[in-house]
Structures are given as C-alpha cells and as structure tokens.
Coordinates of N, CA and C in Angstrom, one line a residue:
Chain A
X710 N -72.1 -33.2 38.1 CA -71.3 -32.8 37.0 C -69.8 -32.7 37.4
X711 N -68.8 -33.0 36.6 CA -68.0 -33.1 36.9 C -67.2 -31.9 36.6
X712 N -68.2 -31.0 35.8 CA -67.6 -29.5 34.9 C -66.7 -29.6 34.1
X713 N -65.2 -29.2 34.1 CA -64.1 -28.7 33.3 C -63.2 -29.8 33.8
X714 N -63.1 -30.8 33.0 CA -61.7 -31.3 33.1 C -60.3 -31.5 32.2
X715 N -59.2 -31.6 32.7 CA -58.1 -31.5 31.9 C -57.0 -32.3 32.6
X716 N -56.7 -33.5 31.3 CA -55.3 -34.0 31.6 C -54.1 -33.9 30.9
X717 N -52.6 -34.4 31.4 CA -52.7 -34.3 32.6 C -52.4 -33.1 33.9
X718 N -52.8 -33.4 34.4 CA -51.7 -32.3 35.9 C -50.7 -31.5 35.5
X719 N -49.6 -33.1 35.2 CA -48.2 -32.1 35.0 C -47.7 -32.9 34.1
X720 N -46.5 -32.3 33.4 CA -46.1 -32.6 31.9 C -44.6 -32.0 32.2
X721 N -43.8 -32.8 31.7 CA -42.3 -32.7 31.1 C -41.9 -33.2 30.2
X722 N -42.0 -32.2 28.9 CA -41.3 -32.7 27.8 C -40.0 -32.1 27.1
X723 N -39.6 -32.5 26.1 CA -37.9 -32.4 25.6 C -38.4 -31.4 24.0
X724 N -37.5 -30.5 24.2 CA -37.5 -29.6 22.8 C -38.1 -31.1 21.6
X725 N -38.9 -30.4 20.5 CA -39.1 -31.1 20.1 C -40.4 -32.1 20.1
X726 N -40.6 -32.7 21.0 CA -41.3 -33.8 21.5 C -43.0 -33.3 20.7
X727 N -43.7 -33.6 20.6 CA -44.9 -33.3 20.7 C -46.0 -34.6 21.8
X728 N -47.1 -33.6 21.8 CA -48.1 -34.3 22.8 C -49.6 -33.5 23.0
X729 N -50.4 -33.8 23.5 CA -51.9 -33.6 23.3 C -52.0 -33.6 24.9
X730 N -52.5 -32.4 25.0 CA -53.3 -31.7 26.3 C -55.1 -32.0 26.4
X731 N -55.5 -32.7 27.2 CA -56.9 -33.1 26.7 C -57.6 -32.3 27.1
X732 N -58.7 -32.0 27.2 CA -59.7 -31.2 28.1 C -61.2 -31.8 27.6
X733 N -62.3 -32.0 28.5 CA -63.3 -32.2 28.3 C -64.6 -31.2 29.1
X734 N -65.6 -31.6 28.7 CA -66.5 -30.6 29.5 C -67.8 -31.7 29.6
X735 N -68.7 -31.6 30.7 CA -69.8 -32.5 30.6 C -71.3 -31.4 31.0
X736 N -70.8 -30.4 30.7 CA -72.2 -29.4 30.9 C -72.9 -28.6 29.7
X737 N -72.5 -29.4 28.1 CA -73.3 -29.4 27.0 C -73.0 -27.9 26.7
X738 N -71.7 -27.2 26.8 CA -71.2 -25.8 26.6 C -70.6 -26.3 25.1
X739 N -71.6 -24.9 24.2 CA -71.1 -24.0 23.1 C -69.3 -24.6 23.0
X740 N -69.3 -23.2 23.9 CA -67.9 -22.3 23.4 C -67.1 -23.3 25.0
X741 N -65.4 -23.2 23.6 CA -64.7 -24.2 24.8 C -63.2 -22.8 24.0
X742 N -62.4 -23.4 25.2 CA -61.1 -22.7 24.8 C -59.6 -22.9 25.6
X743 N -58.8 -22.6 24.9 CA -57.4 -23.0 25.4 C -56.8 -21.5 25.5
X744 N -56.2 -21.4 27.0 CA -55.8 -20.0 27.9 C -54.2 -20.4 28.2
X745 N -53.1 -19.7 28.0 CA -51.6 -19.8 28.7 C -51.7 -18.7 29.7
X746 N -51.3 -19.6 30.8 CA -50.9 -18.1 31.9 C -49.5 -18.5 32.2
X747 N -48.6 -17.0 32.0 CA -47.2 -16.7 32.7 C -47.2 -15.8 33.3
X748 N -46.2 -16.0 34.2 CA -46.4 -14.7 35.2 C -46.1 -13.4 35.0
X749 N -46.9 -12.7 35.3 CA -47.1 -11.0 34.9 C -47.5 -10.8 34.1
X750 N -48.4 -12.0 33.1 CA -48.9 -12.0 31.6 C -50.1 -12.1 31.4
X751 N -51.0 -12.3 33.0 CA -52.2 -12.6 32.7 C -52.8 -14.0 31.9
X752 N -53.7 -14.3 31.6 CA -54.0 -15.4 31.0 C -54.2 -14.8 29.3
X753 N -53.5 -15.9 28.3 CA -53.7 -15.5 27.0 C -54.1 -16.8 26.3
X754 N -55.2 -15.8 25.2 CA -56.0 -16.8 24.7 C -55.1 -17.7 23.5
X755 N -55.6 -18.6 23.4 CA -54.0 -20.0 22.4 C -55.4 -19.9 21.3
X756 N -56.5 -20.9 21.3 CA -57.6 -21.3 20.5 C -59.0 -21.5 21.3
X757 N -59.8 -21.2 19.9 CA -61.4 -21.5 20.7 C -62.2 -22.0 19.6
X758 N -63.1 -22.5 20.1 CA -64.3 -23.1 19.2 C -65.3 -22.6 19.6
X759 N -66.5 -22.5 18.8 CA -68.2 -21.7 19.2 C -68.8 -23.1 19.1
X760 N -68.3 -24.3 18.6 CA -69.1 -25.4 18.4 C -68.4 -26.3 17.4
X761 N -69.0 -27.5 17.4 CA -68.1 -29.0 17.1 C -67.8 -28.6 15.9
X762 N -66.7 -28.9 15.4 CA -66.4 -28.3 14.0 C -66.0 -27.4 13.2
X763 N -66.1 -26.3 14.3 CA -65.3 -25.1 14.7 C -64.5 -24.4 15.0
X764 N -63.0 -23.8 14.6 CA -62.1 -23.5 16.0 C -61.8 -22.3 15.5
X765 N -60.9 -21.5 15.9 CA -60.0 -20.0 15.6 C -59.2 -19.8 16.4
X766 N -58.5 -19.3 16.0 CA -57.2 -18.7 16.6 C -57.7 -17.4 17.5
X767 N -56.6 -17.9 18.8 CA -56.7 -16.4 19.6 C -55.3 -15.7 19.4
X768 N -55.0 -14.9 20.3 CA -54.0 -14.2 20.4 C -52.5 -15.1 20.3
X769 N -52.1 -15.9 20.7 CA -50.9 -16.6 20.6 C -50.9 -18.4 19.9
X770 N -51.8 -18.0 19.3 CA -52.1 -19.6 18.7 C -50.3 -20.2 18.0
X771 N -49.5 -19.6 17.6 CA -48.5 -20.5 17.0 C -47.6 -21.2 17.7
X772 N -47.1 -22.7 17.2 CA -46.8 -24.0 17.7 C -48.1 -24.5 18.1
X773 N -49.5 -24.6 18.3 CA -50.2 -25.1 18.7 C -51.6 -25.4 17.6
X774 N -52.5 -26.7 17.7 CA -53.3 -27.0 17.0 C -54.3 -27.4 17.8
X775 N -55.6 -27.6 17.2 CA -56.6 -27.7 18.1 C -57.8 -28.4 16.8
X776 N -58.5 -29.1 17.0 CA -59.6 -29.3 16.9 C -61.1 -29.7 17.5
X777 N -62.3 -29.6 17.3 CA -63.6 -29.9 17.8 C -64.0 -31.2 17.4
X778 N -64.2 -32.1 17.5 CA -64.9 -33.2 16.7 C -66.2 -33.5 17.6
X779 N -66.6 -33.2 18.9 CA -67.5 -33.5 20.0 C -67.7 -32.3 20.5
X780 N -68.9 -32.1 20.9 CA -69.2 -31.1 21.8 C -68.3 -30.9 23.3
X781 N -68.3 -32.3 23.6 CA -67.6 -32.1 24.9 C -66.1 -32.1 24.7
X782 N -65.1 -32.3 24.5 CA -63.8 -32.5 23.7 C -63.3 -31.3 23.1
X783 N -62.1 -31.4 23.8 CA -61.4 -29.9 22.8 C -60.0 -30.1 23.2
X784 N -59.1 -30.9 22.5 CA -57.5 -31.5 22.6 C -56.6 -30.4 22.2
X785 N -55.9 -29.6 22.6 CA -54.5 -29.1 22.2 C -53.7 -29.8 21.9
X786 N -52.8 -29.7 20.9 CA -51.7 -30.1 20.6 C -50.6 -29.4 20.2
X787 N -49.2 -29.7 21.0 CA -48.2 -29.1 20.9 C -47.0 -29.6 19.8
X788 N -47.1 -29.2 18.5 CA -46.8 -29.8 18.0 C -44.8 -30.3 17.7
X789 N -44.1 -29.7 18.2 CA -42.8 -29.7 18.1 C -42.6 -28.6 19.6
X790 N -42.0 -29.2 20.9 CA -42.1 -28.5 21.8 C -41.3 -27.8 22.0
X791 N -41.8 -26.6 22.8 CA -40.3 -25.3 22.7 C -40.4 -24.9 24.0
X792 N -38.9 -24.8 24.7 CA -38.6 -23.8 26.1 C -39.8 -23.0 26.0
X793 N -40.3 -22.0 25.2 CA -40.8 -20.4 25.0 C -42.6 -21.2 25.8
X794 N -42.8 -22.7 25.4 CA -43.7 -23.1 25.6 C -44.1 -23.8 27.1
X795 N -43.5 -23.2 27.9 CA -43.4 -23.9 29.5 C -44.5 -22.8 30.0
X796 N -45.7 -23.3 30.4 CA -46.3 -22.6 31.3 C -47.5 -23.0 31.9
X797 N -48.3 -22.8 32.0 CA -50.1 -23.3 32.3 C -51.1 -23.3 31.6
X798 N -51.4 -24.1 31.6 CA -52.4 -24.8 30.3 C -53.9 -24.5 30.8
X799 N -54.8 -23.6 31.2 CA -56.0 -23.8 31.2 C -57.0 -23.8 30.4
X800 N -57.9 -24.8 30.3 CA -59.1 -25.1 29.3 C -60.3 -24.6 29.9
X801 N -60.9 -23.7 28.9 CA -62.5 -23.2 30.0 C -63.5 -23.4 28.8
X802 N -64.7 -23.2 29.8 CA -65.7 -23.4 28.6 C -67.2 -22.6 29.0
X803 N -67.7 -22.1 28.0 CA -68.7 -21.3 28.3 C -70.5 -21.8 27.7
X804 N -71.6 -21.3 28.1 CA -72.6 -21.6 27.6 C -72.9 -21.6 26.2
X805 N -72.7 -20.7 26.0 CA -73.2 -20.0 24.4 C -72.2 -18.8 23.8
X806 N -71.2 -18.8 23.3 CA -70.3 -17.8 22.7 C -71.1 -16.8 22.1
X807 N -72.2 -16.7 21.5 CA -73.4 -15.7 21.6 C -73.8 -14.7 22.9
X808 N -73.8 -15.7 23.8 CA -73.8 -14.7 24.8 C -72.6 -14.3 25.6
X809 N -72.0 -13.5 25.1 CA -70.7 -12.8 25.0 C -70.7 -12.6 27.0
X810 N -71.6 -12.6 27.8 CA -71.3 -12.0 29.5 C -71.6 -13.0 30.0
X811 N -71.9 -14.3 29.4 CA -71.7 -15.5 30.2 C -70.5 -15.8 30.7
X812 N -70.3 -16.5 31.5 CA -69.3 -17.0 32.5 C -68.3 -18.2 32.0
X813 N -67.3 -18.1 31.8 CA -66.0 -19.0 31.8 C -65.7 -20.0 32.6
X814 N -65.9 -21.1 32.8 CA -65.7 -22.3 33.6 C -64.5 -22.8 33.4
X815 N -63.8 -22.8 34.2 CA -62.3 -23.1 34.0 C -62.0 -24.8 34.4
X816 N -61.0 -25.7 33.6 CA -60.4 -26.5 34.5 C -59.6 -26.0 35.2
X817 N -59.0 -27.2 36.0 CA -57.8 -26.5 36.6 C -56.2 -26.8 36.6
X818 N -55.9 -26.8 35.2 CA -54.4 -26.5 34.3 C -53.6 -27.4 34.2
X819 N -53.3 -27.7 33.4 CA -51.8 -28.4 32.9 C -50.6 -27.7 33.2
X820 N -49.8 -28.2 34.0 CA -47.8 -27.4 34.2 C -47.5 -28.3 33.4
X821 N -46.9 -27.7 32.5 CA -46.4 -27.9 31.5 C -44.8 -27.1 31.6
X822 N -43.8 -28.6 31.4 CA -42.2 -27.7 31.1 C -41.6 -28.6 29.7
X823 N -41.0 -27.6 29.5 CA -40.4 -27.8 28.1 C -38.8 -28.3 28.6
X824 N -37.9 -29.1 28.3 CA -36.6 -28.6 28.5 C -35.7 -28.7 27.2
Chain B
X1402 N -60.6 -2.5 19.5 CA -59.4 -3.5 20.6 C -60.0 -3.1 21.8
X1403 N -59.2 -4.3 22.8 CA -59.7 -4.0 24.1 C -58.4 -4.4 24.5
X1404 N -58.4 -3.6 25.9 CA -57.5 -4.1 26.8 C -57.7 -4.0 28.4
X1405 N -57.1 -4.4 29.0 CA -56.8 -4.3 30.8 C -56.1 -3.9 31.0
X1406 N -55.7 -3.3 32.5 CA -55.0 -2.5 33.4 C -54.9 -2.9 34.2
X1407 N -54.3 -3.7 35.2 CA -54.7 -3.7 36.5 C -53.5 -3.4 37.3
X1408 N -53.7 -2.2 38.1 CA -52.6 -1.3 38.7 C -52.1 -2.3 40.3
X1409 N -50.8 -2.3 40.3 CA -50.4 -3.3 41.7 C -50.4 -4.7 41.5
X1410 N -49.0 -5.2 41.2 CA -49.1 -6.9 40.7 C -49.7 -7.6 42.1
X1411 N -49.1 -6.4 43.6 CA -49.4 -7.1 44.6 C -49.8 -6.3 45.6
X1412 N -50.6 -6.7 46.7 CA -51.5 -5.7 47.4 C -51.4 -6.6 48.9
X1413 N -51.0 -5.6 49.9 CA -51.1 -6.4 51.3 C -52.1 -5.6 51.7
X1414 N -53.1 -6.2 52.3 CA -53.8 -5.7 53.2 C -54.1 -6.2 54.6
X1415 N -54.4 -5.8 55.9 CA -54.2 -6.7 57.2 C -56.2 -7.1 57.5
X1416 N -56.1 -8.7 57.8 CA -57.0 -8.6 58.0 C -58.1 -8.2 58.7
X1417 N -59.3 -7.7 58.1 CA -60.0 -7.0 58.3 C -60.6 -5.4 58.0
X1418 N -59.3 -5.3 57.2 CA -58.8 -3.9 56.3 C -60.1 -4.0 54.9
X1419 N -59.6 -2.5 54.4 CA -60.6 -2.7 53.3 C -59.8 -3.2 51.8
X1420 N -60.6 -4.1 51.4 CA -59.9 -4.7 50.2 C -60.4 -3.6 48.7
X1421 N -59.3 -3.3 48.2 CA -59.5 -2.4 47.3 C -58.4 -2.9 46.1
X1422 N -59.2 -3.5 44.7 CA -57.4 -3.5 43.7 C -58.6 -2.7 42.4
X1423 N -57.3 -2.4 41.7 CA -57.8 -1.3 40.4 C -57.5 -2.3 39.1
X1424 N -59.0 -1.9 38.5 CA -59.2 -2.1 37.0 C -59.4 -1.1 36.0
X1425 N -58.3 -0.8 35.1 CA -59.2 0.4 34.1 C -58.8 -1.0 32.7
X1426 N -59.5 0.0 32.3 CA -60.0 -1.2 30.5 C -60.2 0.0 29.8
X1427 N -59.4 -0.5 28.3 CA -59.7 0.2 26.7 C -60.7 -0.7 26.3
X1428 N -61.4 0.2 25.8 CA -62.8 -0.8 24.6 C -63.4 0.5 23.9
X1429 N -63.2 0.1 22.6 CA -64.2 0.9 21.5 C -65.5 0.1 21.1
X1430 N -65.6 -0.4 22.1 CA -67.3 -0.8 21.9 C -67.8 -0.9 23.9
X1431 N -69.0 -0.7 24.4 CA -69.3 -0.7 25.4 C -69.0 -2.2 25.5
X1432 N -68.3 -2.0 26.9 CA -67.4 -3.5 27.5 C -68.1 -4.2 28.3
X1433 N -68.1 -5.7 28.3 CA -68.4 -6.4 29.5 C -67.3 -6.8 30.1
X1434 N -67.1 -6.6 31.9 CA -66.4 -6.8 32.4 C -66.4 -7.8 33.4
X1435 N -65.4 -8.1 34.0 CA -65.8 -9.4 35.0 C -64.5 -9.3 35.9
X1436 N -64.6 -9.8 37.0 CA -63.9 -10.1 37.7 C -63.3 -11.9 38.1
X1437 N -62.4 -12.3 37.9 CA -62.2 -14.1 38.3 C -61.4 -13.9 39.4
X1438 N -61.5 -14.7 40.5 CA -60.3 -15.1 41.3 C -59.8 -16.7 41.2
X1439 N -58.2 -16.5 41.5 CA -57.9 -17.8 41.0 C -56.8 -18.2 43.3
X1440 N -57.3 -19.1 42.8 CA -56.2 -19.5 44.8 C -55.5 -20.8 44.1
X1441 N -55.0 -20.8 45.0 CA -53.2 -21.5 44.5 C -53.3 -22.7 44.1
X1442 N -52.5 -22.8 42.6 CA -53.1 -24.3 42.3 C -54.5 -24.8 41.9
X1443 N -55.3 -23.8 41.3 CA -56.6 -24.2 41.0 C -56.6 -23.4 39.7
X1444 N -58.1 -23.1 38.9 CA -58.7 -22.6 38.0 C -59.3 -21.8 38.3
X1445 N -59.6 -20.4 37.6 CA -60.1 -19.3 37.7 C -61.6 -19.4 38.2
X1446 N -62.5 -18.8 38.4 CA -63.4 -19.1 38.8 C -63.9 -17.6 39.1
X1447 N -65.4 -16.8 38.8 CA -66.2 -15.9 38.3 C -66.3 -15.2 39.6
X1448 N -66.0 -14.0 40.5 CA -66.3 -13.4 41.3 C -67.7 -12.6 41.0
X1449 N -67.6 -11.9 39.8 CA -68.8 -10.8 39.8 C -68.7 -10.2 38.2
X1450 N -70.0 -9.7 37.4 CA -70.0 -9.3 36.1 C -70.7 -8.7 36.1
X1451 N -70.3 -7.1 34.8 CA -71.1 -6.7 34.1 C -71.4 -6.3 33.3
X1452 N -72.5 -6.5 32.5 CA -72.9 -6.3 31.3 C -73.8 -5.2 30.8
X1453 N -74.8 -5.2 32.1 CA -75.2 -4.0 31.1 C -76.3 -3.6 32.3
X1454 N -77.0 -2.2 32.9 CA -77.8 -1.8 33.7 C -77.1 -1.5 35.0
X1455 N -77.5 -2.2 35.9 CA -77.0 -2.0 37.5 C -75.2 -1.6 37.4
X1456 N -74.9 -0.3 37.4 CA -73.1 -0.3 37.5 C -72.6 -1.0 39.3
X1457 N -72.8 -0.5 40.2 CA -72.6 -1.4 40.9 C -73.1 -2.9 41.1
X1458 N -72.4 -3.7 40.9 CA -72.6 -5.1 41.0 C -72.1 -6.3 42.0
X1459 N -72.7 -6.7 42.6 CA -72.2 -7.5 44.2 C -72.2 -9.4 43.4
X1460 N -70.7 -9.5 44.0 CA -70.5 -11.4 43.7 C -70.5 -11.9 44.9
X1461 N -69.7 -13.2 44.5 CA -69.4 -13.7 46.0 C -68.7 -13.4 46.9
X1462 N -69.0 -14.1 48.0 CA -67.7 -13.9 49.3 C -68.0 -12.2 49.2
X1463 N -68.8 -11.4 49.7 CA -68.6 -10.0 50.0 C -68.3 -9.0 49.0
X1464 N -67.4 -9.5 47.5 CA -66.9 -8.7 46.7 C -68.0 -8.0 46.1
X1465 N -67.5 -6.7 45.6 CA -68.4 -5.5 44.7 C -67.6 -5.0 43.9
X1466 N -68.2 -4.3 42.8 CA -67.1 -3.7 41.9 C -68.3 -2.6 41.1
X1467 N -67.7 -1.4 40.9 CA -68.6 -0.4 40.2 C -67.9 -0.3 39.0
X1468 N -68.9 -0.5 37.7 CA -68.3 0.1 36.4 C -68.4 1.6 36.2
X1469 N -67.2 2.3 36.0 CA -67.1 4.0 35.8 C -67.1 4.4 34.9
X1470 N -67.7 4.5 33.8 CA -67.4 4.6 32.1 C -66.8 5.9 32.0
X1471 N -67.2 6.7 32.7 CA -66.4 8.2 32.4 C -64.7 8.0 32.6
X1472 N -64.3 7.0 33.8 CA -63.2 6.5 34.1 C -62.7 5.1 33.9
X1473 N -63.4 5.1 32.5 CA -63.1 3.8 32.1 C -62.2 2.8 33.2
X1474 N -62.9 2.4 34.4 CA -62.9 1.4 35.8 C -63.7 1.0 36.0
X1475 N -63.1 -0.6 36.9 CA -64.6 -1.1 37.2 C -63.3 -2.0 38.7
X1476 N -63.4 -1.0 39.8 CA -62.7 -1.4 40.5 C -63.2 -2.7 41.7
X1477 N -62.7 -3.6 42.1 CA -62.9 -4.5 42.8 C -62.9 -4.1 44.7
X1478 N -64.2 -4.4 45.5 CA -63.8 -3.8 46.6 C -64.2 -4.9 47.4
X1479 N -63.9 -4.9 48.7 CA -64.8 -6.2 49.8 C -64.4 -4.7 51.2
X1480 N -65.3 -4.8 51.7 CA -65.1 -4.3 53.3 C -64.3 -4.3 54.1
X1481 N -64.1 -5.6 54.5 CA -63.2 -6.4 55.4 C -62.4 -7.4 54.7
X1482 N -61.4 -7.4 55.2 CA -60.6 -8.8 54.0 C -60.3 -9.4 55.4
X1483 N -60.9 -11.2 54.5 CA -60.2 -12.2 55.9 C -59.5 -13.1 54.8
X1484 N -58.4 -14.0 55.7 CA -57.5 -14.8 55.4 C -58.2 -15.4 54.3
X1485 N -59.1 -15.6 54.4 CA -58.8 -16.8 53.1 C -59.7 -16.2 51.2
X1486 N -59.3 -14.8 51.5 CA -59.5 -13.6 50.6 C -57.9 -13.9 49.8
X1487 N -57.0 -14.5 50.3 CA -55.4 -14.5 49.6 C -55.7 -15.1 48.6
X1488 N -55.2 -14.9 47.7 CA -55.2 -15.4 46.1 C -54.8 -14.6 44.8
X1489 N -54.8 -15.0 43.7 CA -54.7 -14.0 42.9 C -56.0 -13.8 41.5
X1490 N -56.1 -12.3 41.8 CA -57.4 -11.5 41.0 C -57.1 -11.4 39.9
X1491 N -58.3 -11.7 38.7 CA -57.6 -10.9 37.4 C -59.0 -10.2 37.2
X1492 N -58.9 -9.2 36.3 CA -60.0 -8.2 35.7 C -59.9 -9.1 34.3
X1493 N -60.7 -8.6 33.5 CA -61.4 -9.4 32.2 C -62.4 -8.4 31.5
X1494 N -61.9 -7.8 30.1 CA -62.9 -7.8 29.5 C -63.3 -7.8 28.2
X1495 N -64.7 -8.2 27.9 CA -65.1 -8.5 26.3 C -66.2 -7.5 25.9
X1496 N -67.1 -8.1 25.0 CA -67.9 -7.1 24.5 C -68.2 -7.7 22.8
X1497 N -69.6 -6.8 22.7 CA -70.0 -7.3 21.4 C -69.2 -5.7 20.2
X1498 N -68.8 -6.5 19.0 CA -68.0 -5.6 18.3 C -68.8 -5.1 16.9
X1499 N -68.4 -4.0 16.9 CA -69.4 -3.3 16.2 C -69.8 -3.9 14.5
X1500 N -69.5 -4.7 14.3 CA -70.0 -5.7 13.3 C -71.3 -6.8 14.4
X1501 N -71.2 -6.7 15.5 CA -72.1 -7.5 16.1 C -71.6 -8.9 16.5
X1502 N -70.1 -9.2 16.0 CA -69.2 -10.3 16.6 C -68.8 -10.6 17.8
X1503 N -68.8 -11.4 18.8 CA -68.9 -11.4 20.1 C -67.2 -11.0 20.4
X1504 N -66.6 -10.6 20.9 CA -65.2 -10.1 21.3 C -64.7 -11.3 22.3
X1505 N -63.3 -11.5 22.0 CA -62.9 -12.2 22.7 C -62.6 -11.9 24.7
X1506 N -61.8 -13.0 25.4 CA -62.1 -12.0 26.9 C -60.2 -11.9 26.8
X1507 N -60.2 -11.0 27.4 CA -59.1 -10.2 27.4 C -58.8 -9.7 28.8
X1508 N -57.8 -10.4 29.5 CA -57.7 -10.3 30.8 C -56.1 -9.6 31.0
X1509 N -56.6 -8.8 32.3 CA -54.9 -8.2 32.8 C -54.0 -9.1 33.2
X1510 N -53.0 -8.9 33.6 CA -51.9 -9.6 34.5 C -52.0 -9.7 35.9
X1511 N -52.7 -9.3 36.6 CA -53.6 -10.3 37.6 C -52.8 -9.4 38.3
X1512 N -53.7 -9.3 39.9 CA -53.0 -8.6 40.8 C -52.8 -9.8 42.3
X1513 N -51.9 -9.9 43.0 CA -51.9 -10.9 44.1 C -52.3 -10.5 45.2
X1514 N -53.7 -10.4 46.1 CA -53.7 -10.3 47.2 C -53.4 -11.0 48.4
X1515 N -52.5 -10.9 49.4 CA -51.9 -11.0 50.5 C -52.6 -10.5 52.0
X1516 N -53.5 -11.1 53.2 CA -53.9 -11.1 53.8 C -53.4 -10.8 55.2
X1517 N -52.6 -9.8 55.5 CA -52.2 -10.4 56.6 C -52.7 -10.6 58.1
X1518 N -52.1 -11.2 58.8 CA -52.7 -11.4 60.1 C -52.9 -10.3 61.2

C-alpha cells in the first residue's frame, strides 16, 4: 500500500492564482481530511469528509474548496491565492469517522508559498 | 469545545536523560487523546492513544503517557532519550459529543524535542 499520498511537494504561486492540492489514499478509509500547519499553530483543520459525497468545514476552511467524488480522492482547492495562505498542506485519512480513536494517517505535505 | 496545551515549544534534553513534554486538554465530554510525532520533512505519524480503560498507555519507540482526568493531562514520557527521539511532538484531542457526534481532533502547537549529545 502506498497509504497517504499528496501532490505536489512544493508549490509557488502568485496572489491570485488558483490551483488544486491533490491527495489520495489506497487503504479504502471513511474519513479523509485537509490539516494547515504554521509555526507555533499546531496543525489546523481546513475540510473533511466521512465519505464520497460528503464534506464539512473545519476550523479555517475560508479561501478553500474541497470535494469527495471517490472514496480514495479528496482535492483541495485554493481558490484565489493569498500571502495569509503560505504554509503546509497535510492530507490524512482515517478508518471510520465513527470511530472517533482511530488513527490519522498522514501524507507527507504540500509547501505551499503564496507571493 | 476542546482544546490543547502543550507547555514548552522546545525541550533539550541530553541523551540518555529522561524524556518528559506536557499535555493538559479542555473537553466537556470525556476526551480521546493521542500523541503524533512528526521528524523533519515528513507527516505526522501515531505515537500512542487513549480512549478509554487502561490510563497508562505504552506506543512506540519506548514512549508512555498517562491520562490524569483529575489534572486534566496526559503527559508524554520515554526513559532514556536517544538521538534519533529529535523531532517535533504534538498532543491531540477528540471525543464523542454529547449529541453522540464524533468531535473533531484538535491538536496543540507542538512541542520541539532536541537531543543532545
């Protein structure tokens, strides 16, 4: 299994610009989700889905869009890009959002800069 | 609501020392808590969890952590710390919400452990 993946690596884009953060998963996981980490900020939740079809807003969801169409699949999108928006992109994904102390499988992040 | 605490953005300890960083957490519903470590340039990845029975709880690599409900903590410990213990820790926690809705995870600002020689 290839687990949690996400493209790309790294990203430089221009105020303005928009673009799609991809993320996939191949271990037939529920619950998927989109995390920003800044420093001294911890990781904060952007969007999540419980399943294809599904999404909601976390804590900082504005400028950003998300949909489910596939179980495995879960694309961010940045829709008009902002300075405030430069940080790390991680996508995780869990068994069953039901079972709330299941384990978070992380990829491992998009650097993402705005200028 | 829920929240994290985690006291010390940054923690030297020499190796071999005992590894100790602090977690306290707000939660108006009994919390599940977890530990991730993240090393440089990678994705978080599950040290140790708990949900519910055993308060002391043992993960990988050596790490333990006891949940304290009276002191709302669930602090992170290892024995001995060796070099390749450097990284940075976050605490985490969720919980089912008193409508029975699963809570989202809710992590601190991560503390940096530093290993030294």
């Amino acid at each position: 299994n290839a687990g949690v993946t996400q493209t790309p690596k790294f990203q430089v884009l221009k105020t303005g610009q928009s673009m799609t953060l991809q993320c996939a998963q191949d271990m037939n996981h529920e619950y998927m989700s989109w995390y920003r980490q800044d420093p001294g900020m911890g990781l904060r939740l952007i969007h999540y889905s419980v399943g294809a079809g599904i999404t909601d807003q976390g804590e900082v969801p504005n400028g950003y869009n998300v949909s489910r169409s596939t179980t495995e699949d879960f694309p961010l999108r940045l829709l008009s890009a902002a300075p405030s928006q430069t940080s790390v992109y991680f996508c995780a994904s869990s068994y069953s959002y039901r079972g709330v102390g299941n384990e978070q499988f992380f990829g491992p992040g998009t650097r993402l800069t705005v200028l | 609501a829920q929240s994290v605490t985690q006291l010390g953005s940054h923690v030297s300890v020499s190796e071999g020392a005992l590894v100790l960083l602090r977690c306290n957490y707000s939660s108006s519903v009994p919390p599940y808590l977890f530990w991730y470590v993240q090393y440089p340039n990678q994705g978080l990845q599950l040290l140790l969890k708990y949900t519910t029975g055993a308060t002391l709880v043992k993960g990988i690599n050596g790490f333990e952590a006891e949940f304290k409900k009276s002191e709302t903590s669930f602090h992170l410990t290892k024995p001995s710390a060796h070099m390749s213990d450097a990284a940075e820790y976050f605490c985490a926690v969720s919980g089912i919400g008193a409508s029975g809705s699963a809570r989202q995870l809710t992590f601190g600002s991560g503390t940096q452990l530093t290993v030294l020689p």
